[in-house]
Amino acid sequence: MARVVDLSVPVYQDMPSWPTLPPVRIMRIRDASVHGATVHLITQMHTHVGTHVDLPAHFIPDGETMDDVSIDKFVSYGVVLDLSYKRAGEEIGAEDLERFRELIRKGEAVMLYTGWGRRRGHNPDYLYRWPYLGEEGARYLVDKRVKAVGIDALSIGGWSERTPVQGPLARVPSSVTHRILLSAGVIIVEELTNLEEVLRGRPWARALFIYAPLKIRGAEGGPCRALAILEE
């Protein structure tokens, strides 16, 4: 019998999101008790809010957009890897992934569990200090010819921008990790949650993953409803 795990965070007004991009704005404009139907209006939401995918055009000039990527790229068998031993702001390197080399398969998805989904909120750990995939880790996965890479953190790359409260923390700019993956056609899935429900205490677990985004014409990414389907 199949078990389905929701890997998506909820979208709501002023939710935690990338610190240098505009916050989400959602309002109810009709109510069923008054108007006969309830309707919400999203007045502001960028394409990298909540659980979402990054496509090549996000960092690659003239890269593939939502119009170019076939739907089968957003469905894949794959594996969740437990990397929750990584500390705040620590890089995930090739040596971390090499431990799971027999599980990382060509044409499949690799989902990185850091435990940061449990820290989600308006706090420095979640917004700036997550463990991230470094340059060598990204190259390792490209060499393995994976289909997609996901993480339960704000970004696959580390924090490398600057706000009034936080300067860069990552060893290399986030753009480096993104470009390595995206230039190889690897789909990136960010802000996953509940990966621990897939693992259930195991160091790794296999599943069928769905991470299909909204079909926004010309977009370089977009929010998705990510799911893991496990045969148990």
JSON list of C-alpha atoms in Angstrom, two decimals:
[
{"chain": "A", "resi": 1, "resn": "MET", "atom": "CA", "xyz": [0.00, 0.00, 0.00]},
{"chain": "A", "resi": 2, "resn": "ALA", "atom": "CA", "xyz": [1.31, 3.45, -0.91]},
{"chain": "A", "resi": 3, "resn": "ARG", "atom": "CA", "xyz": [2.04, 6.13, 1.67]},
{"chain": "A", "resi": 4, "resn": "VAL", "atom": "CA", "xyz": [2.05, 9.76, 0.49]},
{"chain": "A", "resi": 5, "resn": "VAL", "atom": "CA", "xyz": [4.12, 12.40, 2.30]},
{"chain": "A", "resi": 6, "resn": "ASP", "atom": "CA", "xyz": [3.50, 16.09, 1.65]},
{"chain": "A", "resi": 7, "resn": "LEU", "atom": "CA", "xyz": [6.89, 17.75, 1.22]},
{"chain": "A", "resi": 8, "resn": "SER", "atom": "CA", "xyz": [5.52, 21.27, 0.72]},
{"chain": "A", "resi": 9, "resn": "VAL", "atom": "CA", "xyz": [5.38, 24.25, 3.09]},
{"chain": "A", "resi": 10, "resn": "PRO", "atom": "CA", "xyz": [2.18, 26.34, 3.23]},
{"chain": "A", "resi": 11, "resn": "VAL", "atom": "CA", "xyz": [2.00, 29.67, 1.42]},
{"chain": "A", "resi": 12, "resn": "TYR", "atom": "CA", "xyz": [0.61, 32.57, 3.46]},
{"chain": "A", "resi": 13, "resn": "GLN", "atom": "CA", "xyz": [0.89, 36.29, 4.15]},
{"chain": "A", "resi": 14, "resn": "ASP", "atom": "CA", "xyz": [4.38, 37.35, 5.32]},
{"chain": "A", "resi": 15, "resn": "MET", "atom": "CA", "xyz": [5.68, 33.77, 5.38]},
{"chain": "A", "resi": 16, "resn": "PRO", "atom": "CA", "xyz": [9.44, 33.22, 5.79]},
{"chain": "A", "resi": 17, "resn": "SER", "atom": "CA", "xyz": [11.07, 33.71, 2.40]},
{"chain": "A", "resi": 18, "resn": "TRP", "atom": "CA", "xyz": [14.26, 34.96, 0.76]},
{"chain": "A", "resi": 19, "resn": "PRO", "atom": "CA", "xyz": [15.28, 38.04, 2.79]},
{"chain": "A", "resi": 20, "resn": "THR", "atom": "CA", "xyz": [16.17, 40.32, -0.15]},
{"chain": "A", "resi": 21, "resn": "LEU", "atom": "CA", "xyz": [13.01, 39.60, -2.18]},
{"chain": "A", "resi": 22, "resn": "PRO", "atom": "CA", "xyz": [9.50, 41.05, -1.60]},
{"chain": "A", "resi": 23, "resn": "PRO", "atom": "CA", "xyz": [7.27, 39.30, 0.97]},
{"chain": "A", "resi": 24, "resn": "VAL", "atom": "CA", "xyz": [4.08, 37.45, 0.08]},
{"chain": "A", "resi": 25, "resn": "ARG", "atom": "CA", "xyz": [0.85, 39.44, 0.06]},
{"chain": "A", "resi": 26, "resn": "ILE", "atom": "CA", "xyz": [-2.48, 37.55, 0.03]},
{"chain": "A", "resi": 27, "resn": "MET", "atom": "CA", "xyz": [-5.91, 38.89, 0.91]},
{"chain": "A", "resi": 28, "resn": "ARG", "atom": "CA", "xyz": [-9.47, 37.58, 0.94]},
{"chain": "A", "resi": 29, "resn": "ILE", "atom": "CA", "xyz": [-11.61, 39.64, -1.43]},
{"chain": "A", "resi": 30, "resn": "ARG", "atom": "CA", "xyz": [-14.82, 37.61, -1.26]},
{"chain": "A", "resi": 31, "resn": "ASP", "atom": "CA", "xyz": [-16.42, 35.50, 1.46]},
{"chain": "A", "resi": 32, "resn": "ALA", "atom": "CA", "xyz": [-18.91, 32.69, 0.87]},
{"chain": "A", "resi": 33, "resn": "SER", "atom": "CA", "xyz": [-21.09, 33.84, 3.77]},
{"chain": "A", "resi": 34, "resn": "VAL", "atom": "CA", "xyz": [-21.53, 37.24, 2.13]},
{"chain": "A", "resi": 35, "resn": "HIS", "atom": "CA", "xyz": [-20.84, 36.85, -1.59]},
{"chain": "A", "resi": 36, "resn": "GLY", "atom": "CA", "xyz": [-21.78, 33.22, -2.16]},
{"chain": "A", "resi": 37, "resn": "ALA", "atom": "CA", "xyz": [-18.17, 32.23, -2.89]},
{"chain": "A", "resi": 38, "resn": "THR", "atom": "CA", "xyz": [-14.80, 32.73, -1.25]},
{"chain": "A", "resi": 39, "resn": "VAL", "atom": "CA", "xyz": [-11.91, 34.12, -3.33]},
{"chain": "A", "resi": 40, "resn": "HIS", "atom": "CA", "xyz": [-8.38, 35.13, -2.35]},
{"chain": "A", "resi": 41, "resn": "LEU", "atom": "CA", "xyz": [-6.24, 37.59, -4.27]},
{"chain": "A", "resi": 42, "resn": "ILE", "atom": "CA", "xyz": [-2.47, 37.19, -4.39]},
{"chain": "A", "resi": 43, "resn": "THR", "atom": "CA", "xyz": [-1.22, 40.74, -4.83]},
{"chain": "A", "resi": 44, "resn": "GLN", "atom": "CA", "xyz": [2.49, 39.97, -4.47]},
{"chain": "A", "resi": 45, "resn": "MET", "atom": "CA", "xyz": [4.41, 36.71, -4.77]},
{"chain": "A", "resi": 46, "resn": "HIS", "atom": "CA", "xyz": [7.68, 36.03, -6.57]},
{"chain": "A", "resi": 47, "resn": "THR", "atom": "CA", "xyz": [8.43, 32.71, -8.25]},
{"chain": "A", "resi": 48, "resn": "HIS", "atom": "CA", "xyz": [10.75, 31.40, -5.53]},
{"chain": "A", "resi": 49, "resn": "VAL", "atom": "CA", "xyz": [8.33, 31.45, -2.61]},
{"chain": "A", "resi": 50, "resn": "GLY", "atom": "CA", "xyz": [7.86, 28.40, -0.41]},
{"chain": "A", "resi": 51, "resn": "THR", "atom": "CA", "xyz": [8.52, 24.96, -1.85]},
{"chain": "A", "resi": 52, "resn": "HIS", "atom": "CA", "xyz": [9.57, 25.67, -5.43]},
{"chain": "A", "resi": 53, "resn": "VAL", "atom": "CA", "xyz": [11.72, 24.60, -8.35]},
{"chain": "A", "resi": 54, "resn": "ASP", "atom": "CA", "xyz": [14.61, 26.42, -9.97]},
{"chain": "A", "resi": 55, "resn": "LEU", "atom": "CA", "xyz": [14.99, 25.98, -13.73]},
{"chain": "A", "resi": 56, "resn": "PRO", "atom": "CA", "xyz": [18.08, 26.75, -15.85]},
{"chain": "A", "resi": 57, "resn": "ALA", "atom": "CA", "xyz": [16.92, 30.27, -16.77]},
{"chain": "A", "resi": 58, "resn": "HIS", "atom": "CA", "xyz": [17.15, 31.24, -13.09]},
{"chain": "A", "resi": 59, "resn": "PHE", "atom": "CA", "xyz": [20.94, 31.62, -13.43]},
{"chain": "A", "resi": 60, "resn": "ILE", "atom": "CA", "xyz": [21.80, 30.70, -17.03]},
{"chain": "A", "resi": 61, "resn": "PRO", "atom": "CA", "xyz": [21.27, 33.41, -19.70]},
{"chain": "A", "resi": 62, "resn": "ASP", "atom": "CA", "xyz": [18.90, 32.02, -22.36]},
{"chain": "A", "resi": 63, "resn": "GLY", "atom": "CA", "xyz": [18.48, 28.90, -20.24]},
{"chain": "A", "resi": 64, "resn": "GLU", "atom": "CA", "xyz": [15.38, 26.74, -20.31]},
{"chain": "A", "resi": 65, "resn": "THR", "atom": "CA", "xyz": [12.20, 28.24, -18.88]},
{"chain": "A", "resi": 66, "resn": "MET", "atom": "CA", "xyz": [8.92, 26.64, -17.86]},
{"chain": "A", "resi": 67, "resn": "ASP", "atom": "CA", "xyz": [7.96, 26.58, -21.55]},
{"chain": "A", "resi": 68, "resn": "ASP", "atom": "CA", "xyz": [10.95, 24.41, -22.43]},
{"chain": "A", "resi": 69, "resn": "VAL", "atom": "CA", "xyz": [11.10, 21.82, -19.65]},
{"chain": "A", "resi": 70, "resn": "SER", "atom": "CA", "xyz": [9.02, 18.69, -20.24]},
{"chain": "A", "resi": 71, "resn": "ILE", "atom": "CA", "xyz": [6.65, 17.56, -17.50]},
{"chain": "A", "resi": 72, "resn": "ASP", "atom": "CA", "xyz": [8.52, 14.28, -16.97]},
{"chain": "A", "resi": 73, "resn": "LYS", "atom": "CA", "xyz": [11.43, 16.26, -15.51]},
{"chain": "A", "resi": 74, "resn": "PHE", "atom": "CA", "xyz": [9.24, 16.97, -12.47]},
{"chain": "A", "resi": 75, "resn": "VAL", "atom": "CA", "xyz": [8.54, 13.32, -11.62]},
{"chain": "A", "resi": 76, "resn": "SER", "atom": "CA", "xyz": [11.30, 10.98, -10.54]},
{"chain": "A", "resi": 77, "resn": "TYR", "atom": "CA", "xyz": [12.23, 8.02, -8.45]},
{"chain": "A", "resi": 78, "resn": "GLY", "atom": "CA", "xyz": [15.02, 8.87, -6.06]},
{"chain": "A", "resi": 79, "resn": "VAL", "atom": "CA", "xyz": [16.42, 8.87, -2.56]},
{"chain": "A", "resi": 80, "resn": "VAL", "atom": "CA", "xyz": [16.40, 10.99, 0.60]},
{"chain": "A", "resi": 81, "resn": "LEU", "atom": "CA", "xyz": [19.82, 11.16, 2.27]},
{"chain": "A", "resi": 82, "resn": "ASP", "atom": "CA", "xyz": [20.17, 11.95, 5.98]},
{"chain": "A", "resi": 83, "resn": "LEU", "atom": "CA", "xyz": [22.70, 14.79, 6.29]},
{"chain": "A", "resi": 84, "resn": "SER", "atom": "CA", "xyz": [21.27, 16.15, 9.53]},
{"chain": "A", "resi": 85, "resn": "TYR", "atom": "CA", "xyz": [24.68, 15.90, 11.18]},
{"chain": "A", "resi": 86, "resn": "LYS", "atom": "CA", "xyz": [25.74, 19.03, 9.26]},
{"chain": "A", "resi": 87, "resn": "ARG", "atom": "CA", "xyz": [25.95, 22.14, 11.43]},
{"chain": "A", "resi": 88, "resn": "ALA", "atom": "CA", "xyz": [24.52, 25.62, 10.80]},
{"chain": "A", "resi": 89, "resn": "GLY", "atom": "CA", "xyz": [26.14, 27.21, 7.76]},
{"chain": "A", "resi": 90, "resn": "GLU", "atom": "CA", "xyz": [28.23, 24.12, 7.02]},
{"chain": "A", "resi": 91, "resn": "GLU", "atom": "CA", "xyz": [28.94, 23.00, 3.48]},
{"chain": "A", "resi": 92, "resn": "ILE", "atom": "CA", "xyz": [27.74, 19.64, 2.12]},
{"chain": "A", "resi": 93, "resn": "GLY", "atom": "CA", "xyz": [30.68, 18.31, 0.14]},
{"chain": "A", "resi": 94, "resn": "ALA", "atom": "CA", "xyz": [31.45, 15.45, -2.20]},
{"chain": "A", "resi": 95, "resn": "GLU", "atom": "CA", "xyz": [32.73, 13.38, 0.74]},
{"chain": "A", "resi": 96, "resn": "ASP", "atom": "CA", "xyz": [29.31, 13.61, 2.41]},
{"chain": "A", "resi": 97, "resn": "LEU", "atom": "CA", "xyz": [27.62, 12.30, -0.73]},
{"chain": "A", "resi": 98, "resn": "GLU", "atom": "CA", "xyz": [30.24, 9.64, -1.46]},
{"chain": "A", "resi": 99, "resn": "ARG", "atom": "CA", "xyz": [29.00, 7.74, 1.60]},
{"chain": "A", "resi": 100, "resn": "PHE", "atom": "CA", "xyz": [25.79, 7.14, -0.37]},
{"chain": "A", "resi": 101, "resn": "ARG", "atom": "CA", "xyz": [27.40, 6.52, -3.76]},
{"chain": "A", "resi": 102, "resn": "GLU", "atom": "CA", "xyz": [25.54, 3.25, -4.43]},
{"chain": "A", "resi": 103, "resn": "LEU", "atom": "CA", "xyz": [22.20, 4.97, -3.79]},
{"chain": "A", "resi": 104, "resn": "ILE", "atom": "CA", "xyz": [22.73, 8.00, -6.06]},
{"chain": "A", "resi": 105, "resn": "ARG", "atom": "CA", "xyz": [21.59, 6.83, -9.48]},
{"chain": "A", "resi": 106, "resn": "LYS", "atom": "CA", "xyz": [21.69, 8.29, -12.96]},
{"chain": "A", "resi": 107, "resn": "GLY", "atom": "CA", "xyz": [18.40, 9.92, -13.98]},
{"chain": "A", "resi": 108, "resn": "GLU", "atom": "CA", "xyz": [16.96, 9.98, -10.44]},
{"chain": "A", "resi": 109, "resn": "ALA", "atom": "CA", "xyz": [16.34, 12.63, -7.78]},
{"chain": "A", "resi": 110, "resn": "VAL", "atom": "CA", "xyz": [18.44, 13.20, -4.66]},
{"chain": "A", "resi": 111, "resn": "MET", "atom": "CA", "xyz": [16.75, 14.92, -1.72]},
{"chain": "A", "resi": 112, "resn": "LEU", "atom": "CA", "xyz": [19.06, 16.26, 1.00]},
{"chain": "A", "resi": 113, "resn": "TYR", "atom": "CA", "xyz": [17.67, 16.11, 4.54]},
{"chain": "A", "resi": 114, "resn": "THR", "atom": "CA", "xyz": [19.38, 18.64, 6.82]},
{"chain": "A", "resi": 115, "resn": "GLY", "atom": "CA", "xyz": [16.63, 19.01, 9.43]},
{"chain": "A", "resi": 116, "resn": "TRP", "atom": "CA", "xyz": [16.35, 22.71, 8.62]},
{"chain": "A", "resi": 117, "resn": "GLY", "atom": "CA", "xyz": [12.69, 22.36, 7.67]},
{"chain": "A", "resi": 118, "resn": "ARG", "atom": "CA", "xyz": [11.98, 21.97, 11.39]},
{"chain": "A", "resi": 119, "resn": "ARG", "atom": "CA", "xyz": [13.61, 25.34, 12.06]},
{"chain": "A", "resi": 120, "resn": "ARG", "atom": "CA", "xyz": [11.40, 27.15, 9.58]},
{"chain": "A", "resi": 121, "resn": "GLY", "atom": "CA", "xyz": [10.40, 30.62, 10.76]},
{"chain": "A", "resi": 122, "resn": "HIS", "atom": "CA", "xyz": [11.53, 34.23, 10.95]},
{"chain": "A", "resi": 123, "resn": "ASN", "atom": "CA", "xyz": [14.79, 33.39, 12.68]},
{"chain": "A", "resi": 124, "resn": "PRO", "atom": "CA", "xyz": [18.47, 33.75, 11.71]},
{"chain": "A", "resi": 125, "resn": "ASP", "atom": "CA", "xyz": [19.10, 30.00, 11.52]},
{"chain": "A", "resi": 126, "resn": "TYR", "atom": "CA", "xyz": [16.42, 29.43, 8.89]},
{"chain": "A", "resi": 127, "resn": "LEU", "atom": "CA", "xyz": [16.91, 32.66, 6.94]},
{"chain": "A", "resi": 128, "resn": "TYR", "atom": "CA", "xyz": [20.72, 32.69, 6.77]},
{"chain": "A", "resi": 129, "resn": "ARG", "atom": "CA", "xyz": [22.54, 29.75, 8.38]},
{"chain": "A", "resi": 130, "resn": "TRP", "atom": "CA", "xyz": [21.32, 26.57, 6.74]},
{"chain": "A", "resi": 131, "resn": "PRO", "atom": "CA", "xyz": [23.69, 23.76, 5.62]},
{"chain": "A", "resi": 132, "resn": "TYR", "atom": "CA", "xyz": [24.14, 24.05, 1.86]},
{"chain": "A", "resi": 133, "resn": "LEU", "atom": "CA", "xyz": [25.46, 22.13, -1.12]},
{"chain": "A", "resi": 134, "resn": "GLY", "atom": "CA", "xyz": [28.97, 23.32, -1.94]},
{"chain": "A", "resi": 135, "resn": "GLU", "atom": "CA", "xyz": [30.78, 23.49, -5.27]},
{"chain": "A", "resi": 136, "resn": "GLU", "atom": "CA", "xyz": [32.36, 20.03, -5.07]},
{"chain": "A", "resi": 137, "resn": "GLY", "atom": "CA", "xyz": [29.12, 18.48, -3.84]},
{"chain": "A", "resi": 138, "resn": "ALA", "atom": "CA", "xyz": [27.27, 19.97, -6.80]},
{"chain": "A", "resi": 139, "resn": "ARG", "atom": "CA", "xyz": [29.90, 18.70, -9.25]},
{"chain": "A", "resi": 140, "resn": "TYR", "atom": "CA", "xyz": [29.69, 15.25, -7.68]},
{"chain": "A", "resi": 141, "resn": "LEU", "atom": "CA", "xyz": [25.94, 15.08, -8.34]},
{"chain": "A", "resi": 142, "resn": "VAL", "atom": "CA", "xyz": [26.35, 16.38, -11.89]},
{"chain": "A", "resi": 143, "resn": "ASP", "atom": "CA", "xyz": [28.96, 13.68, -12.52]},
{"chain": "A", "resi": 144, "resn": "LYS", "atom": "CA", "xyz": [26.40, 11.16, -11.24]},
{"chain": "A", "resi": 145, "resn": "ARG", "atom": "CA", "xyz": [23.97, 12.60, -13.85]},
{"chain": "A", "resi": 146, "resn": "VAL", "atom": "CA", "xyz": [21.09, 13.01, -11.43]},
{"chain": "A", "resi": 147, "resn": "LYS", "atom": "CA", "xyz": [17.77, 14.40, -12.60]},
{"chain": "A", "resi": 148, "resn": "ALA", "atom": "CA", "xyz": [16.95, 16.67, -9.66]},
{"chain": "A", "resi": 149, "resn": "VAL", "atom": "CA", "xyz": [18.38, 17.81, -6.33]},
{"chain": "A", "resi": 150, "resn": "GLY", "atom": "CA", "xyz": [16.23, 19.00, -3.43]},
{"chain": "A", "resi": 151, "resn": "ILE", "atom": "CA", "xyz": [16.88, 20.37, 0.04]},
{"chain": "A", "resi": 152, "resn": "ASP", "atom": "CA", "xyz": [14.82, 21.23, 3.13]},
{"chain": "A", "resi": 153, "resn": "ALA", "atom": "CA", "xyz": [16.37, 24.69, 3.40]},
{"chain": "A", "resi": 154, "resn": "LEU", "atom": "CA", "xyz": [15.86, 28.13, 1.91]},
{"chain": "A", "resi": 155, "resn": "SER", "atom": "CA", "xyz": [18.30, 27.46, -0.94]},
{"chain": "A", "resi": 156, "resn": "ILE", "atom": "CA", "xyz": [20.55, 24.76, -2.36]},
{"chain": "A", "resi": 157, "resn": "GLY", "atom": "CA", "xyz": [23.45, 27.23, -2.13]},
{"chain": "A", "resi": 158, "resn": "GLY", "atom": "CA", "xyz": [24.54, 29.06, 1.00]},
{"chain": "A", "resi": 159, "resn": "TRP", "atom": "CA", "xyz": [23.73, 32.60, 2.08]},
{"chain": "A", "resi": 160, "resn": "SER", "atom": "CA", "xyz": [26.02, 34.92, 0.10]},
{"chain": "A", "resi": 161, "resn": "GLU", "atom": "CA", "xyz": [24.10, 38.20, -0.01]},
{"chain": "A", "resi": 162, "resn": "ARG", "atom": "CA", "xyz": [24.01, 41.07, 2.46]},
{"chain": "A", "resi": 163, "resn": "THR", "atom": "CA", "xyz": [21.21, 42.57, 4.55]},
{"chain": "A", "resi": 164, "resn": "PRO", "atom": "CA", "xyz": [21.38, 45.12, 7.40]},
{"chain": "A", "resi": 165, "resn": "VAL", "atom": "CA", "xyz": [21.53, 42.21, 9.87]},
{"chain": "A", "resi": 166, "resn": "GLN", "atom": "CA", "xyz": [23.60, 39.57, 8.05]},
{"chain": "A", "resi": 167, "resn": "GLY", "atom": "CA", "xyz": [26.56, 39.52, 5.68]},
{"chain": "A", "resi": 168, "resn": "PRO", "atom": "CA", "xyz": [27.67, 36.60, 3.48]},
{"chain": "A", "resi": 169, "resn": "LEU", "atom": "CA", "xyz": [28.30, 33.25, 5.21]},
{"chain": "A", "resi": 170, "resn": "ALA", "atom": "CA", "xyz": [28.92, 30.71, 2.44]},
{"chain": "A", "resi": 171, "resn": "ARG", "atom": "CA", "xyz": [32.42, 29.75, 1.28]},
{"chain": "A", "resi": 172, "resn": "VAL", "atom": "CA", "xyz": [31.36, 30.32, -2.33]},
{"chain": "A", "resi": 173, "resn": "PRO", "atom": "CA", "xyz": [28.47, 32.37, -3.73]},
{"chain": "A", "resi": 174, "resn": "SER", "atom": "CA", "xyz": [25.13, 30.59, -4.00]},
{"chain": "A", "resi": 175, "resn": "SER", "atom": "CA", "xyz": [25.22, 31.32, -7.72]},
{"chain": "A", "resi": 176, "resn": "VAL", "atom": "CA", "xyz": [28.16, 28.91, -8.14]},
{"chain": "A", "resi": 177, "resn": "THR", "atom": "CA", "xyz": [26.20, 25.93, -6.83]},
{"chain": "A", "resi": 178, "resn": "HIS", "atom": "CA", "xyz": [23.15, 26.91, -8.85]},
{"chain": "A", "resi": 179, "resn": "ARG", "atom": "CA", "xyz": [25.07, 27.34, -12.09]},
{"chain": "A", "resi": 180, "resn": "ILE", "atom": "CA", "xyz": [26.84, 24.00, -11.79]},
{"chain": "A", "resi": 181, "resn": "LEU", "atom": "CA", "xyz": [23.54, 22.17, -11.39]},
{"chain": "A", "resi": 182, "resn": "LEU", "atom": "CA", "xyz": [21.37, 24.22, -13.73]},
{"chain": "A", "resi": 183, "resn": "SER", "atom": "CA", "xyz": [23.89, 24.30, -16.58]},
{"chain": "A", "resi": 184, "resn": "ALA", "atom": "CA", "xyz": [23.76, 20.49, -16.52]},
{"chain": "A", "resi": 185, "resn": "GLY", "atom": "CA", "xyz": [19.96, 20.53, -16.69]},
{"chain": "A", "resi": 186, "resn": "VAL", "atom": "CA", "xyz": [19.48, 19.41, -13.08]},
{"chain": "A", "resi": 187, "resn": "ILE", "atom": "CA", "xyz": [16.19, 20.63, -11.59]},
{"chain": "A", "resi": 188, "resn": "ILE", "atom": "CA", "xyz": [16.57, 22.19, -8.14]},
{"chain": "A", "resi": 189, "resn": "VAL", "atom": "CA", "xyz": [13.82, 21.85, -5.52]},
{"chain": "A", "resi": 190, "resn": "GLU", "atom": "CA", "xyz": [14.10, 24.17, -2.51]},
{"chain": "A", "resi": 191, "resn": "GLU", "atom": "CA", "xyz": [12.27, 24.64, 0.80]},
{"chain": "A", "resi": 192, "resn": "LEU", "atom": "CA", "xyz": [11.13, 21.05, 1.12]},
{"chain": "A", "resi": 193, "resn": "THR", "atom": "CA", "xyz": [9.73, 19.88, 4.43]},
{"chain": "A", "resi": 194, "resn": "ASN", "atom": "CA", "xyz": [8.81, 16.60, 6.16]},
{"chain": "A", "resi": 195, "resn": "LEU", "atom": "CA", "xyz": [11.72, 14.66, 4.68]},
{"chain": "A", "resi": 196, "resn": "GLU", "atom": "CA", "xyz": [12.09, 13.05, 8.11]},
{"chain": "A", "resi": 197, "resn": "GLU", "atom": "CA", "xyz": [8.68, 11.45, 7.50]},
{"chain": "A", "resi": 198, "resn": "VAL", "atom": "CA", "xyz": [10.17, 9.72, 4.47]},
{"chain": "A", "resi": 199, "resn": "LEU", "atom": "CA", "xyz": [13.27, 8.59, 6.37]},
{"chain": "A", "resi": 200, "resn": "ARG", "atom": "CA", "xyz": [11.54, 7.52, 9.60]},
{"chain": "A", "resi": 201, "resn": "GLY", "atom": "CA", "xyz": [14.84, 7.17, 11.41]},
{"chain": "A", "resi": 202, "resn": "ARG", "atom": "CA", "xyz": [16.71, 5.50, 8.55]},
{"chain": "A", "resi": 203, "resn": "PRO", "atom": "CA", "xyz": [19.90, 6.96, 7.00]},
{"chain": "A", "resi": 204, "resn": "TRP", "atom": "CA", "xyz": [18.27, 6.90, 3.57]},
{"chain": "A", "resi": 205, "resn": "ALA", "atom": "CA", "xyz": [14.96, 6.03, 1.95]},
{"chain": "A", "resi": 206, "resn": "ARG", "atom": "CA", "xyz": [13.78, 5.62, -1.62]},
{"chain": "A", "resi": 207, "resn": "ALA", "atom": "CA", "xyz": [10.52, 7.04, -2.99]},
{"chain": "A", "resi": 208, "resn": "LEU", "atom": "CA", "xyz": [8.77, 8.36, -6.06]},
{"chain": "A", "resi": 209, "resn": "PHE", "atom": "CA", "xyz": [8.92, 12.17, -5.99]},
{"chain": "A", "resi": 210, "resn": "ILE", "atom": "CA", "xyz": [6.60, 14.65, -7.67]},
{"chain": "A", "resi": 211, "resn": "TYR", "atom": "CA", "xyz": [7.58, 18.34, -7.68]},
{"chain": "A", "resi": 212, "resn": "ALA", "atom": "CA", "xyz": [5.51, 19.80, -10.51]},
{"chain": "A", "resi": 213, "resn": "PRO", "atom": "CA", "xyz": [5.41, 23.63, -10.52]},
{"chain": "A", "resi": 214, "resn": "LEU", "atom": "CA", "xyz": [2.74, 26.03, -11.67]},
{"chain": "A", "resi": 215, "resn": "LYS", "atom": "CA", "xyz": [2.94, 26.36, -15.46]},
{"chain": "A", "resi": 216, "resn": "ILE", "atom": "CA", "xyz": [3.93, 30.04, -15.55]},
{"chain": "A", "resi": 217, "resn": "ARG", "atom": "CA", "xyz": [4.78, 31.08, -19.09]},
{"chain": "A", "resi": 218, "resn": "GLY", "atom": "CA", "xyz": [8.40, 32.14, -19.49]},
{"chain": "A", "resi": 219, "resn": "ALA", "atom": "CA", "xyz": [9.21, 31.62, -15.81]},
{"chain": "A", "resi": 220, "resn": "GLU", "atom": "CA", "xyz": [12.62, 30.57, -14.50]},
{"chain": "A", "resi": 221, "resn": "GLY", "atom": "CA", "xyz": [11.02, 28.63, -11.65]},
{"chain": "A", "resi": 222, "resn": "GLY", "atom": "CA", "xyz": [7.84, 28.48, -9.65]},
{"chain": "A", "resi": 223, "resn": "PRO", "atom": "CA", "xyz": [6.03, 27.21, -6.55]},
{"chain": "A", "resi": 224, "resn": "CYS", "atom": "CA", "xyz": [5.26, 23.49, -6.54]},
{"chain": "A", "resi": 225, "resn": "ARG", "atom": "CA", "xyz": [3.37, 20.92, -4.48]},
{"chain": "A", "resi": 226, "resn": "ALA", "atom": "CA", "xyz": [6.07, 18.37, -3.73]},
{"chain": "A", "resi": 227, "resn": "LEU", "atom": "CA", "xyz": [5.12, 14.83, -2.75]},
{"chain": "A", "resi": 228, "resn": "ALA", "atom": "CA", "xyz": [6.89, 11.59, -1.88]},
{"chain": "A", "resi": 229, "resn": "ILE", "atom": "CA", "xyz": [5.11, 8.31, -2.62]},
{"chain": "A", "resi": 230, "resn": "LEU", "atom": "CA", "xyz": [6.40, 5.23, -0.80]},
{"chain": "A", "resi": 231, "resn": "GLU", "atom": "CA", "xyz": [5.41, 1.62, -1.30]},
{"chain": "A", "resi": 232, "resn": "GLU", "atom": "CA", "xyz": [5.11, 0.02, 2.14]}
]
